[in-house]
Amino acid sequence: MSKKGIISRMYPLAKLSIALILGTTSIIVQTWQFGYMFLLPLTMFLALIDGRFWSYFKKVLSVSIIFFSFIFLIQAFLVPEGAVMWEWKFLVLTEGGLNNALSITSVILSFLTTLLLVFETTNISDLMVSLQKTGMPNGAAYVFLASLQMIPQMNKRSKVIMQAQRARGIETEGNLLVRIKAFVPTLSPLIISSITDIGDKAQTLEARAFSATCKNTFYRQIKANTLDKILPVVVGLLCIAYIVWTYVPALGGM
């Protein structure tokens, strides 16, 4: 069993609270420097000292390429405000458009980097237990857990089905058309297996007294230490101070 890093050992709700505080701060301050120049390097450094840098970096990069770059380009080139910085045919990059794109994507980046770090360094079962201990209903906690696990489980199941298809001699690799032809037949067993899995999970939950009205006990025992309780408060106070400094002209704000 691999040794947990310093971030992985933190109480799940403490990490989630800090991530939400930082994300909310980015919405309030509306400065691109907070996301790009502070949170991005900070989360990369925290992932590095936790021993999960490459895994975390790949996830941030993959999500950014899919969603982040598209939003940035739309905001940068389709919002003509201020002086023109670059122009080519119908594409016009203005100073206002660039600032608008940086501000909007900075908020997305703040939530993206912090929440990805939380889920990268947290056992989802531990997170569910910590949520239940706060008084969250079992049903809500299960929906939260199932939502997080749904895509990884379907991805893993689809890989198993594709391997079975290859074992039967069906061509699954090649150009895009070949891959589409190989993927379409996997949809039926993937959907059926997912529906079957729902029934199995329901029986498993009932066997563990999921719907019982009495107070539940937990097999997984996780406790928040003093640092886990203090750190979110400290981060919250620092963020409040930063917001005040940003908006009060006498303190150097805008």
mmCIF file of C-alpha atoms in Angstrom:
data_model
loop_
_atom_site.group_PDB
_atom_site.id
_atom_site.type_symbol
_atom_site.label_atom_id
_atom_site.label_comp_id
_atom_site.label_asym_id
_atom_site.label_seq_id
_atom_site.Cartn_x
_atom_site.Cartn_y
_atom_site.Cartn_z
ATOM 1 C CA MET A 1 0.000 0.000 0.000
ATOM 2 C CA SER A 2 1.490 3.359 -1.065
ATOM 3 C CA LYS A 3 2.072 6.000 1.586
ATOM 4 C CA LYS A 4 -0.358 8.896 1.477
ATOM 5 C CA GLY A 5 0.966 12.386 0.813
ATOM 6 C CA ILE A 6 0.361 15.393 3.034
ATOM 7 C CA ILE A 7 -2.634 16.566 0.970
ATOM 8 C CA SER A 8 -4.123 13.066 0.709
ATOM 9 C CA ARG A 9 -4.088 12.750 4.507
ATOM 10 C CA MET A 10 -6.228 15.852 5.010
ATOM 11 C CA TYR A 11 -9.871 15.461 6.018
ATOM 12 C CA PRO A 12 -12.010 15.360 2.830
ATOM 13 C CA LEU A 13 -14.439 18.104 3.880
ATOM 14 C CA ALA A 14 -11.550 20.395 4.847
ATOM 15 C CA LYS A 15 -10.124 20.118 1.331
ATOM 16 C CA LEU A 16 -13.531 20.552 -0.290
ATOM 17 C CA SER A 17 -14.284 23.613 1.863
ATOM 18 C CA ILE A 18 -10.966 25.254 0.937
ATOM 19 C CA ALA A 19 -11.559 24.545 -2.762
ATOM 20 C CA LEU A 20 -15.024 26.140 -2.650
ATOM 21 C CA ILE A 21 -13.716 29.151 -0.698
ATOM 22 C CA LEU A 22 -10.969 29.766 -3.266
ATOM 23 C CA GLY A 23 -13.385 29.288 -6.163
ATOM 24 C CA THR A 24 -15.898 31.703 -4.646
ATOM 25 C CA THR A 25 -13.128 34.238 -4.073
ATOM 26 C CA SER A 26 -12.226 34.120 -7.765
ATOM 27 C CA ILE A 27 -15.860 34.941 -8.647
ATOM 28 C CA ILE A 28 -15.891 37.945 -6.315
ATOM 29 C CA VAL A 29 -12.527 39.509 -7.156
ATOM 30 C CA GLN A 30 -12.850 39.024 -10.946
ATOM 31 C CA THR A 31 -9.096 39.321 -11.535
ATOM 32 C CA TRP A 32 -7.397 36.878 -13.903
ATOM 33 C CA GLN A 33 -4.165 37.007 -11.887
ATOM 34 C CA PHE A 34 -5.822 35.133 -8.999
ATOM 35 C CA GLY A 35 -6.505 32.046 -11.090
ATOM 36 C CA TYR A 36 -3.577 32.071 -13.491
ATOM 37 C CA MET A 37 -0.745 33.425 -11.354
ATOM 38 C CA PHE A 38 -1.747 32.170 -7.896
ATOM 39 C CA LEU A 39 -4.060 29.154 -7.872
ATOM 40 C CA LEU A 40 -2.643 27.302 -10.884
ATOM 41 C CA PRO A 41 0.991 27.337 -9.625
ATOM 42 C CA LEU A 42 -0.204 26.647 -6.059
ATOM 43 C CA THR A 43 -2.248 23.561 -6.962
ATOM 44 C CA MET A 44 0.557 22.243 -9.175
ATOM 45 C CA PHE A 45 2.993 22.636 -6.269
ATOM 46 C CA LEU A 46 0.605 20.904 -3.841
ATOM 47 C CA ALA A 47 0.148 18.023 -6.288
ATOM 48 C CA LEU A 48 3.946 17.792 -6.593
ATOM 49 C CA ILE A 49 4.586 17.528 -2.851
ATOM 50 C CA ASP A 50 1.756 14.981 -2.592
ATOM 51 C CA GLY A 51 3.420 12.790 -5.230
ATOM 52 C CA ARG A 52 0.567 13.085 -7.749
ATOM 53 C CA PHE A 53 1.902 15.771 -10.067
ATOM 54 C CA TRP A 54 1.792 13.931 -13.413
ATOM 55 C CA SER A 55 -1.610 12.373 -12.840
ATOM 56 C CA TYR A 56 -3.030 15.733 -11.757
ATOM 57 C CA PHE A 57 -1.287 17.637 -14.571
ATOM 58 C CA LYS A 58 -2.689 15.283 -17.224
ATOM 59 C CA LYS A 59 -6.235 15.698 -15.904
ATOM 60 C CA VAL A 60 -5.998 19.491 -15.777
ATOM 61 C CA LEU A 61 -4.508 19.561 -19.273
ATOM 62 C CA SER A 62 -7.101 17.209 -20.791
ATOM 63 C CA VAL A 63 -10.070 19.074 -19.307
ATOM 64 C CA SER A 64 -8.561 22.437 -20.274
ATOM 65 C CA ILE A 65 -8.062 21.436 -23.898
ATOM 66 C CA ILE A 66 -11.645 20.205 -24.252
ATOM 67 C CA PHE A 67 -13.561 23.030 -22.560
ATOM 68 C CA PHE A 68 -11.245 25.777 -21.443
ATOM 69 C CA SER A 69 -9.589 26.735 -24.750
ATOM 70 C CA PHE A 70 -12.952 26.842 -26.579
ATOM 71 C CA ILE A 71 -14.453 29.256 -24.048
ATOM 72 C CA PHE A 72 -11.307 31.398 -24.106
ATOM 73 C CA LEU A 73 -11.322 31.732 -27.899
ATOM 74 C CA ILE A 74 -15.041 32.555 -28.030
ATOM 75 C CA GLN A 75 -14.723 35.264 -25.395
ATOM 76 C CA ALA A 76 -11.483 36.697 -26.788
ATOM 77 C CA PHE A 77 -12.508 37.020 -30.443
ATOM 78 C CA LEU A 78 -16.262 37.597 -30.259
ATOM 79 C CA VAL A 79 -16.289 40.392 -27.679
ATOM 80 C CA PRO A 80 -14.971 43.513 -29.480
ATOM 81 C CA GLU A 81 -14.072 46.000 -26.751
ATOM 82 C CA GLY A 82 -11.234 48.507 -26.576
ATOM 83 C CA ALA A 83 -8.125 48.801 -28.727
ATOM 84 C CA VAL A 84 -7.422 46.220 -31.428
ATOM 85 C CA MET A 85 -4.388 44.089 -30.514
ATOM 86 C CA TRP A 86 -4.388 41.638 -33.437
ATOM 87 C CA GLU A 87 -6.485 41.195 -36.563
ATOM 88 C CA TRP A 88 -6.648 38.586 -39.301
ATOM 89 C CA LYS A 89 -9.563 38.511 -41.751
ATOM 90 C CA PHE A 90 -12.712 38.160 -39.624
ATOM 91 C CA LEU A 91 -10.793 37.416 -36.402
ATOM 92 C CA VAL A 92 -10.240 40.498 -34.254
ATOM 93 C CA LEU A 93 -8.555 40.358 -30.851
ATOM 94 C CA THR A 94 -9.202 43.438 -28.733
ATOM 95 C CA GLU A 95 -7.824 44.465 -25.367
ATOM 96 C CA GLY A 96 -11.265 44.291 -23.774
ATOM 97 C CA GLY A 97 -11.984 40.903 -25.332
ATOM 98 C CA LEU A 98 -8.701 39.498 -24.031
ATOM 99 C CA ASN A 99 -9.297 40.839 -20.516
ATOM 100 C CA ASN A 100 -12.854 39.475 -20.562
ATOM 101 C CA ALA A 101 -11.630 36.052 -21.706
ATOM 102 C CA LEU A 102 -8.924 35.979 -19.034
ATOM 103 C CA SER A 103 -11.371 36.999 -16.280
ATOM 104 C CA ILE A 104 -14.036 34.425 -17.194
ATOM 105 C CA THR A 105 -11.612 31.569 -17.744
ATOM 106 C CA SER A 106 -9.793 32.478 -14.531
ATOM 107 C CA VAL A 107 -12.956 31.683 -12.555
ATOM 108 C CA ILE A 108 -13.347 28.365 -14.397
ATOM 109 C CA LEU A 109 -9.659 27.622 -13.865
ATOM 110 C CA SER A 110 -9.959 28.338 -10.130
ATOM 111 C CA PHE A 111 -12.759 25.808 -9.632
ATOM 112 C CA LEU A 112 -11.188 23.351 -12.072
ATOM 113 C CA THR A 113 -7.737 23.232 -10.470
ATOM 114 C CA THR A 114 -8.897 23.165 -6.850
ATOM 115 C CA LEU A 115 -11.709 20.615 -7.259
ATOM 116 C CA LEU A 116 -9.581 18.339 -9.437
ATOM 117 C CA LEU A 117 -6.888 18.412 -6.744
ATOM 118 C CA VAL A 118 -9.493 17.497 -4.114
ATOM 119 C CA PHE A 119 -10.769 14.499 -6.082
ATOM 120 C CA GLU A 120 -7.237 13.499 -7.103
ATOM 121 C CA THR A 121 -6.100 13.292 -3.466
ATOM 122 C CA THR A 122 -9.314 12.025 -1.841
ATOM 123 C CA ASN A 123 -10.858 8.583 -1.581
ATOM 124 C CA ILE A 124 -14.451 9.086 -2.751
ATOM 125 C CA SER A 125 -15.772 6.709 -0.078
ATOM 126 C CA ASP A 126 -14.061 8.815 2.611
ATOM 127 C CA LEU A 127 -15.665 11.926 1.151
ATOM 128 C CA MET A 128 -19.114 10.303 1.261
ATOM 129 C CA VAL A 129 -18.629 9.213 4.887
ATOM 130 C CA SER A 130 -17.522 12.716 5.893
ATOM 131 C CA LEU A 131 -20.606 14.185 4.181
ATOM 132 C CA GLN A 132 -22.900 11.720 5.968
ATOM 133 C CA LYS A 133 -21.322 12.624 9.305
ATOM 134 C CA THR A 134 -22.368 16.240 8.744
ATOM 135 C CA GLY A 135 -26.001 15.103 8.599
ATOM 136 C CA MET A 136 -26.425 14.745 4.851
ATOM 137 C CA PRO A 137 -29.154 12.162 4.047
ATOM 138 C CA ASN A 138 -27.915 8.776 2.870
ATOM 139 C CA GLY A 139 -29.758 9.151 -0.420
ATOM 140 C CA ALA A 140 -28.133 12.498 -1.211
ATOM 141 C CA ALA A 141 -24.689 11.179 -0.272
ATOM 142 C CA TYR A 142 -25.162 8.146 -2.509
ATOM 143 C CA VAL A 143 -26.316 10.283 -5.457
ATOM 144 C CA PHE A 144 -23.209 12.444 -4.998
ATOM 145 C CA LEU A 145 -20.944 9.380 -4.897
ATOM 146 C CA ALA A 146 -22.665 7.655 -7.821
ATOM 147 C CA SER A 147 -22.405 10.805 -9.950
ATOM 148 C CA LEU A 148 -18.646 10.979 -9.404
ATOM 149 C CA GLN A 149 -18.128 7.286 -10.097
ATOM 150 C CA MET A 150 -20.480 6.917 -13.069
ATOM 151 C CA ILE A 151 -18.150 8.093 -15.860
ATOM 152 C CA PRO A 152 -15.020 6.226 -14.614
ATOM 153 C CA GLN A 153 -17.049 3.027 -14.177
ATOM 154 C CA MET A 154 -18.603 3.279 -17.644
ATOM 155 C CA ASN A 155 -15.178 3.991 -19.130
ATOM 156 C CA LYS A 156 -13.733 0.923 -17.432
ATOM 157 C CA ARG A 157 -16.707 -1.210 -18.522
ATOM 158 C CA SER A 158 -16.421 -0.025 -22.137
ATOM 159 C CA LYS A 159 -12.738 -1.015 -22.201
ATOM 160 C CA VAL A 160 -13.667 -4.524 -21.022
ATOM 161 C CA ILE A 161 -16.322 -4.793 -23.752
ATOM 162 C CA MET A 162 -13.864 -3.586 -26.413
ATOM 163 C CA GLN A 163 -11.334 -6.193 -25.281
ATOM 164 C CA ALA A 164 -14.030 -8.861 -25.578
ATOM 165 C CA GLN A 165 -14.806 -7.611 -29.103
ATOM 166 C CA ARG A 166 -11.134 -7.881 -30.070
ATOM 167 C CA ALA A 167 -11.008 -11.408 -28.636
ATOM 168 C CA ARG A 168 -13.848 -12.339 -31.029
ATOM 169 C CA GLY A 169 -11.829 -11.086 -33.982
ATOM 170 C CA ILE A 170 -13.691 -7.812 -34.483
ATOM 171 C CA GLU A 171 -11.456 -5.023 -35.737
ATOM 172 C CA THR A 172 -11.447 -2.171 -33.217
ATOM 173 C CA GLU A 173 -8.378 -0.182 -34.270
ATOM 174 C CA GLY A 174 -7.743 1.855 -37.377
ATOM 175 C CA ASN A 175 -9.190 5.010 -38.896
ATOM 176 C CA LEU A 176 -12.135 6.948 -37.487
ATOM 177 C CA LEU A 177 -14.754 5.012 -39.485
ATOM 178 C CA VAL A 178 -13.424 1.660 -38.245
ATOM 179 C CA ARG A 179 -13.464 2.893 -34.645
ATOM 180 C CA ILE A 180 -17.061 4.139 -34.991
ATOM 181 C CA LYS A 181 -18.176 0.797 -36.444
ATOM 182 C CA ALA A 182 -16.493 -0.998 -33.550
ATOM 183 C CA PHE A 183 -17.906 1.365 -30.919
ATOM 184 C CA VAL A 184 -21.586 1.268 -31.948
ATOM 185 C CA PRO A 185 -22.062 -2.469 -31.135
ATOM 186 C CA THR A 186 -20.647 -1.864 -27.638
ATOM 187 C CA LEU A 187 -23.445 0.560 -26.712
ATOM 188 C CA SER A 188 -26.076 -2.131 -26.209
ATOM 189 C CA PRO A 189 -24.076 -4.301 -23.746
ATOM 190 C CA LEU A 190 -22.780 -1.151 -22.044
ATOM 191 C CA ILE A 191 -26.296 0.193 -21.406
ATOM 192 C CA ILE A 192 -27.667 -3.213 -20.367
ATOM 193 C CA SER A 193 -24.773 -3.846 -17.966
ATOM 194 C CA SER A 194 -25.236 -0.371 -16.451
ATOM 195 C CA ILE A 195 -28.953 -1.036 -15.848
ATOM 196 C CA THR A 196 -28.153 -4.437 -14.327
ATOM 197 C CA ASP A 197 -25.546 -2.803 -12.124
ATOM 198 C CA ILE A 198 -28.195 -0.442 -10.715
ATOM 199 C CA GLY A 199 -30.239 -3.406 -9.471
ATOM 200 C CA ASP A 200 -27.166 -5.047 -7.930
ATOM 201 C CA LYS A 201 -26.254 -1.826 -6.138
ATOM 202 C CA ALA A 202 -29.794 -1.421 -4.808
ATOM 203 C CA GLN A 203 -29.714 -4.938 -3.317
ATOM 204 C CA THR A 204 -26.270 -4.302 -1.824
ATOM 205 C CA LEU A 205 -27.415 -1.048 -0.228
ATOM 206 C CA GLU A 206 -30.506 -2.642 1.299
ATOM 207 C CA ALA A 207 -28.367 -5.502 2.647
ATOM 208 C CA ARG A 208 -26.357 -2.819 4.473
ATOM 209 C CA ALA A 209 -29.467 -1.175 5.990
ATOM 210 C CA PHE A 210 -29.265 1.811 3.668
ATOM 211 C CA SER A 211 -32.899 2.825 4.260
ATOM 212 C CA ALA A 212 -32.865 2.156 8.014
ATOM 213 C CA THR A 213 -34.222 5.014 10.130
ATOM 214 C CA CYS A 214 -31.850 4.413 13.041
ATOM 215 C CA LYS A 215 -28.464 6.115 13.325
ATOM 216 C CA ASN A 216 -25.876 4.497 11.077
ATOM 217 C CA THR A 217 -22.412 3.381 12.053
ATOM 218 C CA PHE A 218 -19.469 3.566 9.664
ATOM 219 C CA TYR A 219 -16.955 0.905 8.741
ATOM 220 C CA ARG A 220 -14.537 3.578 7.514
ATOM 221 C CA GLN A 221 -13.404 5.696 10.447
ATOM 222 C CA ILE A 222 -12.056 9.121 9.496
ATOM 223 C CA LYS A 223 -11.663 12.057 11.842
ATOM 224 C CA ALA A 224 -10.717 15.681 11.363
ATOM 225 C CA ASN A 225 -7.691 16.764 13.380
ATOM 226 C CA THR A 226 -7.077 20.260 14.720
ATOM 227 C CA LEU A 227 -5.294 21.418 11.557
ATOM 228 C CA ASP A 228 -8.183 20.189 9.387
ATOM 229 C CA LYS A 229 -10.563 22.343 11.432
ATOM 230 C CA ILE A 230 -8.368 25.453 11.552
ATOM 231 C CA LEU A 231 -7.066 25.544 7.966
ATOM 232 C CA PRO A 232 -10.413 26.269 6.190
ATOM 233 C CA VAL A 233 -11.058 29.116 8.657
ATOM 234 C CA VAL A 234 -7.591 30.592 8.055
ATOM 235 C CA VAL A 235 -8.002 30.333 4.271
ATOM 236 C CA GLY A 236 -11.446 31.937 4.532
ATOM 237 C CA LEU A 237 -10.094 34.873 6.565
ATOM 238 C CA LEU A 238 -7.198 35.373 4.138
ATOM 239 C CA CYS A 239 -9.615 35.368 1.197
ATOM 240 C CA ILE A 240 -11.859 37.922 2.927
ATOM 241 C CA ALA A 241 -8.805 40.118 3.538
ATOM 242 C CA TYR A 242 -7.822 39.785 -0.123
ATOM 243 C CA ILE A 243 -11.334 40.726 -1.275
ATOM 244 C CA VAL A 244 -11.340 43.795 0.990
ATOM 245 C CA TRP A 245 -7.862 44.786 -0.239
ATOM 246 C CA THR A 246 -9.028 44.390 -3.847
ATOM 247 C CA TYR A 247 -12.132 46.567 -3.560
ATOM 248 C CA VAL A 248 -11.088 49.235 -1.033
ATOM 249 C CA PRO A 249 -9.126 52.001 -2.811
ATOM 250 C CA ALA A 250 -7.498 53.188 0.429
ATOM 251 C CA LEU A 251 -5.839 49.774 0.746
ATOM 252 C CA GLY A 252 -4.554 49.759 -2.800
ATOM 253 C CA GLY A 253 -7.578 48.151 -4.438
ATOM 254 C CA MET A 254 -9.405 49.190 -7.577
#
